[in-house]
């Protein structure tokens, strides 16, 4: 996944939330049992701000063939992969260059120093030590290289974890014996391992025999995607797997008997897997298919080694004719031959799709559930995450933003597994240290924490953003709570305004309860037709119409009273009040209805905040004649709005003390989006319309009505998606300039558009990347706009993570050069609205810093929650966001210090 491939809103992967599980050893199926009381705000599902256990093992890994280069230098023999590259991979000359770790060892060591790891997992190239694979006299240059590497690690107090076989079998063994298909290789591999134990064991305490044997067998001898490139023979696939297990077992017993007593190390085999979720969590057959999928990959090797010494029963039944059998003696020999569970969870086990058996179910990147499955299947072993990470496209250099979020997601799942599920993970290997040769993908993807230009001579290791991020994680030993301060205890001021908001309140054309104003008497169902029949000759006493005749008003206000709010914000329907768009036809009944809403609310101690104009994405909200004449692209709409505002001030202003002229004019860019100039032209007219309405109120109505007028801006906060990239910090500020300052700067401060916004658009115009231009304001217009707000009104819902992405075009969105990224580790709503409470506090600080102290109303805030009654997500959202507002009211130097905020729940 690349930064360049991101669309406007980037979803990295679906975060499948973990259910509470119960089960017994050998019963991994229990992991898919769904908790009927599941809730996304359960503490076990939220991102965990905590540290890893003391002395947690932090490391990085590489594979020799991927990074060493020098494939035929200094006496090294060819491997099956060197041969495979030349015969099977088009446009790849060799692995000779790669990152050249064989030549630039010191640069690798400097990279390790930069990150601050506690271990380095690397593999020994079998053909670099023994060119033909047979243990005789070791190649001196190869031996010198690995001795130097190990001595350097010991000197740095970095623990080496050494893999004996990471897929680079000496070609001579493939050609002479047929490779791993021949069980002769088992003893040859044991001889090679013995030499390594004898030579390096005094400095190595952790050994891995074989890296991901599943891929060796499946892709090397089944699909042909890996060396040696054989395919189509399933019997060969399982024979290879059988020999790999026996080779590992033999080496483990060798180490256990001859080397462990004095070297006191540990030895395991790295097993890799995917994860999978059932289509229907309540369906037994789907769960069974998920279990079969995991067993066919991970269980194939884990069950003999970590389980009962034999293949899973399902595999034996399904592959009866081609799966080799273990004798009873071999079962005893294989069982328990791992001192810890080394687990690989990365892209090689997920792509391409023929890597795993999906069985019609859903592939998932939920490492936490995979660890829980291992816990249940294999009696809660000690686990080393021996490989984890994702990839970017080859053109991504040091700003690997997606890799940060993938790492954060994986690490948060590991931390949850340790702290909440009591899984015994003792170490984590980020893969990989360097960019290198990526097997069948060659050099088309990158997985390194350090960027390497493969075409350069010096192969400098440049730390990527992910390297900075991992360094921070290691330094802090987890995730520190830096973004938000602890909750505070306290009360809001006595005059704090509490309210709720809804959008346009449609007026009732006639009273819902006309019985007191209708003089006639009726009989119902007199003839059995279920209709009312007027009784002739009878006249009843009537009374003048009252506001309580509108039943909906009564019901609405009763709900508000139960909530004990002080304010009710609603919007008038311009098209209902003035159907023709001008004062030639005034709907007095609509005005009477709105007056009733306000007056009846005042009787209950609920003040109204009235919005004159509330457009939405689906409905522009203009009277039809104005809409047909071009809407906000026509200056006549500005005049019509001023007249409409004057009418509303006149008819309702004696009761209404808080007015919003226009709701979220900065979001009309989604409607007027044919070009940037359309967007900026419409915004200009909206600004002028607001200013004229404010001036009108200030001149004619304020002296007697003593109200306040503003407009509400959509005001989500923005954070750099990649905090290690300056371009992302600039993008975050640019988002705020284009989103908020676009309207706030002319009204609150200068009377003109933000200089940063104007210059950025002009710069793109000069470079031929945009034909947009902000309107030039006359001096008279600047005087008109400046200062036309009595308070700051903000609609805040979430925090957006933004990144710089240069876009060409002539629309508002492309003028900003901004794309959004979804942080999947954060709690979010069904519509992916992230719950990030501290964002509102940062927003308020930004407003104060840019526009000074003023009264601030949060005129809309909330989140979508599909629950009909027990809306725990919305409750959590309000509690946490109000906590941040309360901190802002505390008056600390870093706080907002605003005098009045009205928190509103989104309708």
mmCIF file of N, CA and C in Angstrom, residues 484-566:
data_model
loop_
_atom_site.group_PDB
_atom_site.id
_atom_site.type_symbol
_atom_site.label_atom_id
_atom_site.label_comp_id
_atom_site.label_asym_id
_atom_site.label_seq_id
_atom_site.Cartn_x
_atom_site.Cartn_y
_atom_site.Cartn_z
ATOM 1 N N UNK A 484 -3.954 13.622 25.688
ATOM 2 C CA UNK A 484 -4.985 14.120 26.595
ATOM 3 C C UNK A 484 -4.495 14.025 28.030
ATOM 4 N N UNK A 485 -4.813 15.041 28.798
ATOM 5 C CA UNK A 485 -4.473 15.025 30.221
ATOM 6 C C UNK A 485 -5.506 14.213 30.987
ATOM 7 N N UNK A 486 -5.208 13.787 32.197
ATOM 8 C CA UNK A 486 -6.178 12.996 32.964
ATOM 9 C C UNK A 486 -7.484 13.752 33.192
ATOM 10 N N UNK A 487 -8.550 13.004 33.418
ATOM 11 C CA UNK A 487 -9.848 13.623 33.689
ATOM 12 C C UNK A 487 -9.770 14.500 34.932
ATOM 13 N N UNK A 488 -10.601 15.530 34.936
ATOM 14 C CA UNK A 488 -10.636 16.441 36.079
ATOM 15 C C UNK A 488 -12.017 16.379 36.727
ATOM 16 N N UNK A 489 -12.059 16.717 37.993
ATOM 17 C CA UNK A 489 -13.310 16.825 38.720
ATOM 18 C C UNK A 489 -13.640 18.308 38.857
ATOM 19 N N UNK A 490 -14.853 18.670 38.588
ATOM 20 C CA UNK A 490 -15.212 20.080 38.702
ATOM 21 C C UNK A 490 -16.590 20.343 38.151
ATOM 22 N N UNK A 491 -16.982 21.586 38.186
ATOM 23 C CA UNK A 491 -18.288 21.996 37.698
ATOM 24 C C UNK A 491 -18.124 23.110 36.678
ATOM 25 N N UNK A 492 -19.060 23.153 35.754
ATOM 26 C CA UNK A 492 -19.087 24.260 34.816
ATOM 27 C C UNK A 492 -19.661 25.495 35.526
ATOM 28 N N UNK A 493 -19.364 26.691 35.032
ATOM 29 C CA UNK A 493 -19.916 27.897 35.653
ATOM 30 C C UNK A 493 -21.442 27.881 35.679
ATOM 31 N N UNK A 494 -21.995 28.618 36.609
ATOM 32 C CA UNK A 494 -23.459 28.638 36.765
ATOM 33 C C UNK A 494 -24.163 29.151 35.517
ATOM 34 N N UNK A 495 -23.512 30.055 34.769
ATOM 35 C CA UNK A 495 -24.156 30.620 33.585
ATOM 36 C C UNK A 495 -23.791 29.857 32.309
ATOM 37 N N UNK A 496 -23.207 28.676 32.463
ATOM 38 C CA UNK A 496 -22.851 27.871 31.290
ATOM 39 C C UNK A 496 -24.122 27.458 30.552
ATOM 40 N N UNK A 497 -24.082 27.492 29.250
ATOM 41 C CA UNK A 497 -25.265 27.188 28.435
ATOM 42 C C UNK A 497 -25.244 25.737 27.978
ATOM 43 N N UNK A 498 -26.321 25.035 28.259
ATOM 44 C CA UNK A 498 -26.455 23.646 27.843
ATOM 45 C C UNK A 498 -27.596 23.552 26.829
ATOM 46 N N UNK A 499 -27.357 22.889 25.733
ATOM 47 C CA UNK A 499 -28.423 22.827 24.741
ATOM 48 C C UNK A 499 -28.344 21.612 23.853
ATOM 49 N N UNK A 500 -29.330 21.496 23.010
ATOM 50 C CA UNK A 500 -29.349 20.498 21.942
ATOM 51 C C UNK A 500 -29.711 21.224 20.658
ATOM 52 N N UNK A 501 -29.396 20.587 19.563
ATOM 53 C CA UNK A 501 -29.675 21.224 18.277
ATOM 54 C C UNK A 501 -30.330 20.240 17.331
ATOM 55 N N UNK A 502 -31.126 20.782 16.431
ATOM 56 C CA UNK A 502 -31.592 20.006 15.299
ATOM 57 C C UNK A 502 -31.521 20.889 14.069
ATOM 58 N N UNK A 503 -31.727 20.299 12.929
ATOM 59 C CA UNK A 503 -31.570 21.080 11.708
ATOM 60 C C UNK A 503 -32.815 21.900 11.455
ATOM 61 N N UNK A 504 -33.348 21.876 10.254
ATOM 62 C CA UNK A 504 -34.492 22.726 9.904
ATOM 63 C C UNK A 504 -35.756 22.195 10.572
ATOM 64 N N UNK A 505 -36.450 23.070 11.284
ATOM 65 C CA UNK A 505 -37.724 22.735 11.920
ATOM 66 C C UNK A 505 -38.838 23.129 10.967
ATOM 67 N N UNK A 506 -39.478 22.124 10.385
ATOM 68 C CA UNK A 506 -40.549 22.403 9.414
ATOM 69 C C UNK A 506 -41.790 22.896 10.150
ATOM 70 N N UNK A 507 -42.350 24.027 9.730
ATOM 71 C CA UNK A 507 -43.536 24.555 10.427
ATOM 72 C C UNK A 507 -44.789 23.758 10.099
ATOM 73 N N UNK A 508 -45.676 23.634 11.079
ATOM 74 C CA UNK A 508 -46.977 23.020 10.835
ATOM 75 C C UNK A 508 -47.899 24.060 10.208
ATOM 76 N N UNK A 509 -48.593 23.675 9.164
ATOM 77 C CA UNK A 509 -49.438 24.634 8.451
ATOM 78 C C UNK A 509 -50.737 24.907 9.194
ATOM 79 N N UNK A 510 -51.247 23.893 9.898
ATOM 80 C CA UNK A 510 -52.461 24.091 10.695
ATOM 81 C C UNK A 510 -52.224 23.476 12.062
ATOM 82 N N UNK A 511 -52.993 23.921 13.030
ATOM 83 C CA UNK A 511 -52.845 23.406 14.386
ATOM 84 C C UNK A 511 -53.185 21.922 14.419
ATOM 85 N N UNK A 512 -52.409 21.183 15.214
ATOM 86 C CA UNK A 512 -52.639 19.743 15.346
ATOM 87 C C UNK A 512 -53.910 19.467 16.127
ATOM 88 N N UNK A 513 -54.331 20.408 16.960
ATOM 89 C CA UNK A 513 -55.498 20.204 17.827
ATOM 90 C C UNK A 513 -56.482 21.361 17.623
ATOM 91 N N UNK A 514 -57.387 21.250 16.632
ATOM 92 C CA UNK A 514 -58.268 22.393 16.295
ATOM 93 C C UNK A 514 -59.584 22.418 17.068
ATOM 94 N N UNK A 515 -59.765 21.566 18.084
ATOM 95 C CA UNK A 515 -61.089 21.428 18.672
ATOM 96 C C UNK A 515 -61.598 22.709 19.346
ATOM 97 N N UNK A 516 -60.690 23.598 19.756
ATOM 98 C CA UNK A 516 -61.127 24.809 20.443
ATOM 99 C C UNK A 516 -61.380 25.967 19.468
ATOM 100 N N UNK A 517 -60.929 25.798 18.224
ATOM 101 C CA UNK A 517 -61.141 26.874 17.256
ATOM 102 C C UNK A 517 -62.170 26.505 16.191
ATOM 103 N N UNK A 518 -62.579 25.217 16.151
ATOM 104 C CA UNK A 518 -63.589 24.779 15.189
ATOM 105 C C UNK A 518 -64.953 24.798 15.882
ATOM 106 N N UNK A 519 -65.966 25.569 15.388
ATOM 107 C CA UNK A 519 -67.262 25.719 16.090
ATOM 108 C C UNK A 519 -68.229 24.559 15.874
ATOM 109 N N UNK A 520 -67.863 23.556 15.104
ATOM 110 C CA UNK A 520 -68.816 22.496 14.767
ATOM 111 C C UNK A 520 -68.616 21.258 15.639
ATOM 112 N N UNK A 521 -69.745 20.515 15.793
ATOM 113 C CA UNK A 521 -69.737 19.248 16.523
ATOM 114 C C UNK A 521 -69.779 18.113 15.515
ATOM 115 N N UNK A 522 -69.036 17.027 15.828
ATOM 116 C CA UNK A 522 -68.942 15.909 14.893
ATOM 117 C C UNK A 522 -69.282 14.601 15.585
ATOM 118 N N UNK A 523 -69.846 13.682 14.788
ATOM 119 C CA UNK A 523 -70.013 12.294 15.211
ATOM 120 C C UNK A 523 -69.063 11.429 14.382
ATOM 121 N N UNK A 524 -68.496 10.457 15.051
ATOM 122 C CA UNK A 524 -67.534 9.601 14.340
ATOM 123 C C UNK A 524 -68.140 8.223 14.094
ATOM 124 N N UNK A 525 -67.980 7.730 12.897
ATOM 125 C CA UNK A 525 -68.346 6.362 12.527
ATOM 126 C C UNK A 525 -69.848 6.125 12.654
ATOM 127 N N UNK A 526 -70.599 7.169 12.373
ATOM 128 C CA UNK A 526 -72.061 7.045 12.536
ATOM 129 C C UNK A 526 -72.656 6.007 11.592
ATOM 130 N N UNK A 527 -72.084 5.863 10.421
ATOM 131 C CA UNK A 527 -72.611 4.908 9.428
ATOM 132 C C UNK A 527 -71.682 3.716 9.233
ATOM 133 N N UNK A 528 -70.708 3.608 10.108
ATOM 134 C CA UNK A 528 -69.774 2.487 10.000
ATOM 135 C C UNK A 528 -68.645 2.705 9.022
ATOM 136 N N UNK A 529 -68.520 3.944 8.492
ATOM 137 C CA UNK A 529 -67.450 4.200 7.516
ATOM 138 C C UNK A 529 -66.205 4.812 8.137
ATOM 139 N N UNK A 530 -66.180 4.918 9.482
ATOM 140 C CA UNK A 530 -65.018 5.399 10.230
ATOM 141 C C UNK A 530 -64.631 6.825 9.859
ATOM 142 N N UNK A 531 -65.672 7.650 9.517
ATOM 143 C CA UNK A 531 -65.432 9.059 9.201
ATOM 144 C C UNK A 531 -66.173 9.955 10.177
ATOM 145 N N UNK A 532 -65.758 11.240 10.209
ATOM 146 C CA UNK A 532 -66.449 12.238 11.026
ATOM 147 C C UNK A 532 -67.609 12.832 10.230
ATOM 148 N N UNK A 533 -68.754 12.993 10.920
ATOM 149 C CA UNK A 533 -69.926 13.602 10.287
ATOM 150 C C UNK A 533 -70.371 14.805 11.107
ATOM 151 N N UNK A 534 -70.482 15.959 10.435
ATOM 152 C CA UNK A 534 -70.876 17.176 11.139
ATOM 153 C C UNK A 534 -72.347 17.094 11.556
ATOM 154 N N UNK A 535 -72.576 17.523 12.822
ATOM 155 C CA UNK A 535 -73.958 17.591 13.329
ATOM 156 C C UNK A 535 -74.502 18.976 12.985
ATOM 157 N N UNK A 536 -75.481 18.993 12.134
ATOM 158 C CA UNK A 536 -76.037 20.268 11.673
ATOM 159 C C UNK A 536 -76.827 20.950 12.785
ATOM 160 N N UNK A 537 -76.772 22.267 12.773
ATOM 161 C CA UNK A 537 -77.568 23.071 13.703
ATOM 162 C C UNK A 537 -76.942 23.253 15.073
ATOM 163 N N UNK A 538 -75.732 22.732 15.255
ATOM 164 C CA UNK A 538 -75.087 22.874 16.566
ATOM 165 C C UNK A 538 -73.832 23.729 16.395
ATOM 166 N N UNK A 539 -73.750 24.785 17.222
ATOM 167 C CA UNK A 539 -72.561 25.657 17.199
ATOM 168 C C UNK A 539 -71.954 25.669 18.600
ATOM 169 N N UNK A 540 -70.631 25.503 18.642
ATOM 170 C CA UNK A 540 -69.921 25.462 19.913
ATOM 171 C C UNK A 540 -69.163 26.760 20.146
ATOM 172 N N UNK A 541 -68.889 27.020 21.415
ATOM 173 C CA UNK A 541 -68.069 28.179 21.741
ATOM 174 C C UNK A 541 -66.614 27.893 21.331
ATOM 175 N N UNK A 542 -65.952 28.901 20.862
ATOM 176 C CA UNK A 542 -64.544 28.777 20.448
ATOM 177 C C UNK A 542 -63.698 29.801 21.194
ATOM 178 N N UNK A 543 -62.407 29.665 21.023
ATOM 179 C CA UNK A 543 -61.471 30.627 21.609
ATOM 180 C C UNK A 543 -60.395 30.912 20.571
ATOM 181 N N UNK A 544 -59.659 31.967 20.771
ATOM 182 C CA UNK A 544 -58.579 32.265 19.821
ATOM 183 C C UNK A 544 -57.546 31.126 19.799
ATOM 184 N N UNK A 545 -56.868 30.992 18.663
ATOM 185 C CA UNK A 545 -55.837 29.962 18.520
ATOM 186 C C UNK A 545 -54.725 30.188 19.545
ATOM 187 N N UNK A 546 -54.195 29.098 20.066
ATOM 188 C CA UNK A 546 -53.108 29.161 21.038
ATOM 189 C C UNK A 546 -51.936 28.293 20.556
ATOM 190 N N UNK A 547 -50.761 28.621 21.079
ATOM 191 C CA UNK A 547 -49.571 27.854 20.682
ATOM 192 C C UNK A 547 -49.683 26.391 21.075
ATOM 193 N N UNK A 548 -50.369 26.120 22.173
ATOM 194 C CA UNK A 548 -50.509 24.738 22.615
ATOM 195 C C UNK A 548 -51.374 23.912 21.674
ATOM 196 N N UNK A 549 -52.013 24.548 20.705
ATOM 197 C CA UNK A 549 -52.758 23.789 19.701
ATOM 198 C C UNK A 549 -51.816 22.971 18.808
ATOM 199 N N UNK A 550 -50.561 23.384 18.760
ATOM 200 C CA UNK A 550 -49.579 22.619 17.999
ATOM 201 C C UNK A 550 -49.020 21.522 18.911
ATOM 202 N N UNK A 551 -49.517 20.330 18.725
ATOM 203 C CA UNK A 551 -49.155 19.231 19.613
ATOM 204 C C UNK A 551 -47.661 18.915 19.536
ATOM 205 N N UNK A 552 -47.084 19.013 18.343
ATOM 206 C CA UNK A 552 -45.670 18.684 18.185
ATOM 207 C C UNK A 552 -44.780 19.600 19.008
ATOM 208 N N UNK A 553 -45.187 20.868 19.112
ATOM 209 C CA UNK A 553 -44.403 21.800 19.919
ATOM 210 C C UNK A 553 -44.397 21.344 21.369
ATOM 211 N N UNK A 554 -45.563 20.977 21.846
ATOM 212 C CA UNK A 554 -45.678 20.544 23.230
ATOM 213 C C UNK A 554 -44.796 19.327 23.499
ATOM 214 N N UNK A 555 -44.840 18.348 22.607
ATOM 215 C CA UNK A 555 -44.040 17.141 22.792
ATOM 216 C C UNK A 555 -42.547 17.451 22.755
ATOM 217 N N UNK A 556 -42.169 18.329 21.810
ATOM 218 C CA UNK A 556 -40.755 18.669 21.668
ATOM 219 C C UNK A 556 -40.225 19.349 22.921
ATOM 220 N N UNK A 557 -40.986 20.301 23.413
ATOM 221 C CA UNK A 557 -40.535 21.058 24.565
ATOM 222 C C UNK A 557 -40.554 20.219 25.842
ATOM 223 N N UNK A 558 -41.476 19.271 25.930
ATOM 224 C CA UNK A 558 -41.487 18.377 27.090
ATOM 225 C C UNK A 558 -40.204 17.553 27.143
ATOM 226 N N UNK A 559 -39.731 17.102 25.990
ATOM 227 C CA UNK A 559 -38.469 16.355 25.945
ATOM 228 C C UNK A 559 -37.298 17.243 26.361
ATOM 229 N N UNK A 560 -37.298 18.465 25.875
ATOM 230 C CA UNK A 560 -36.226 19.394 26.223
ATOM 231 C C UNK A 560 -36.223 19.692 27.716
ATOM 232 N N UNK A 561 -37.417 19.844 28.281
ATOM 233 C CA UNK A 561 -37.511 20.137 29.712
ATOM 234 C C UNK A 561 -36.981 18.974 30.543
ATOM 235 N N UNK A 562 -37.265 17.744 30.100
ATOM 236 C CA UNK A 562 -36.754 16.588 30.837
ATOM 237 C C UNK A 562 -35.236 16.539 30.801
ATOM 238 N N UNK A 563 -34.644 17.057 29.750
ATOM 239 C CA UNK A 563 -33.183 17.070 29.638
ATOM 240 C C UNK A 563 -32.559 18.218 30.423
ATOM 241 N N UNK A 564 -33.369 19.145 30.867
ATOM 242 C CA UNK A 564 -32.918 20.287 31.665
ATOM 243 C C UNK A 564 -31.924 21.165 30.910
ATOM 244 N N UNK A 565 -32.145 21.303 29.609
ATOM 245 C CA UNK A 565 -31.280 22.177 28.829
ATOM 246 C C UNK A 565 -31.677 23.630 29.047
ATOM 247 N N UNK A 566 -30.726 24.511 28.774
ATOM 248 C CA UNK A 566 -31.014 25.947 28.869
ATOM 249 C C UNK A 566 -31.293 26.555 27.508
#
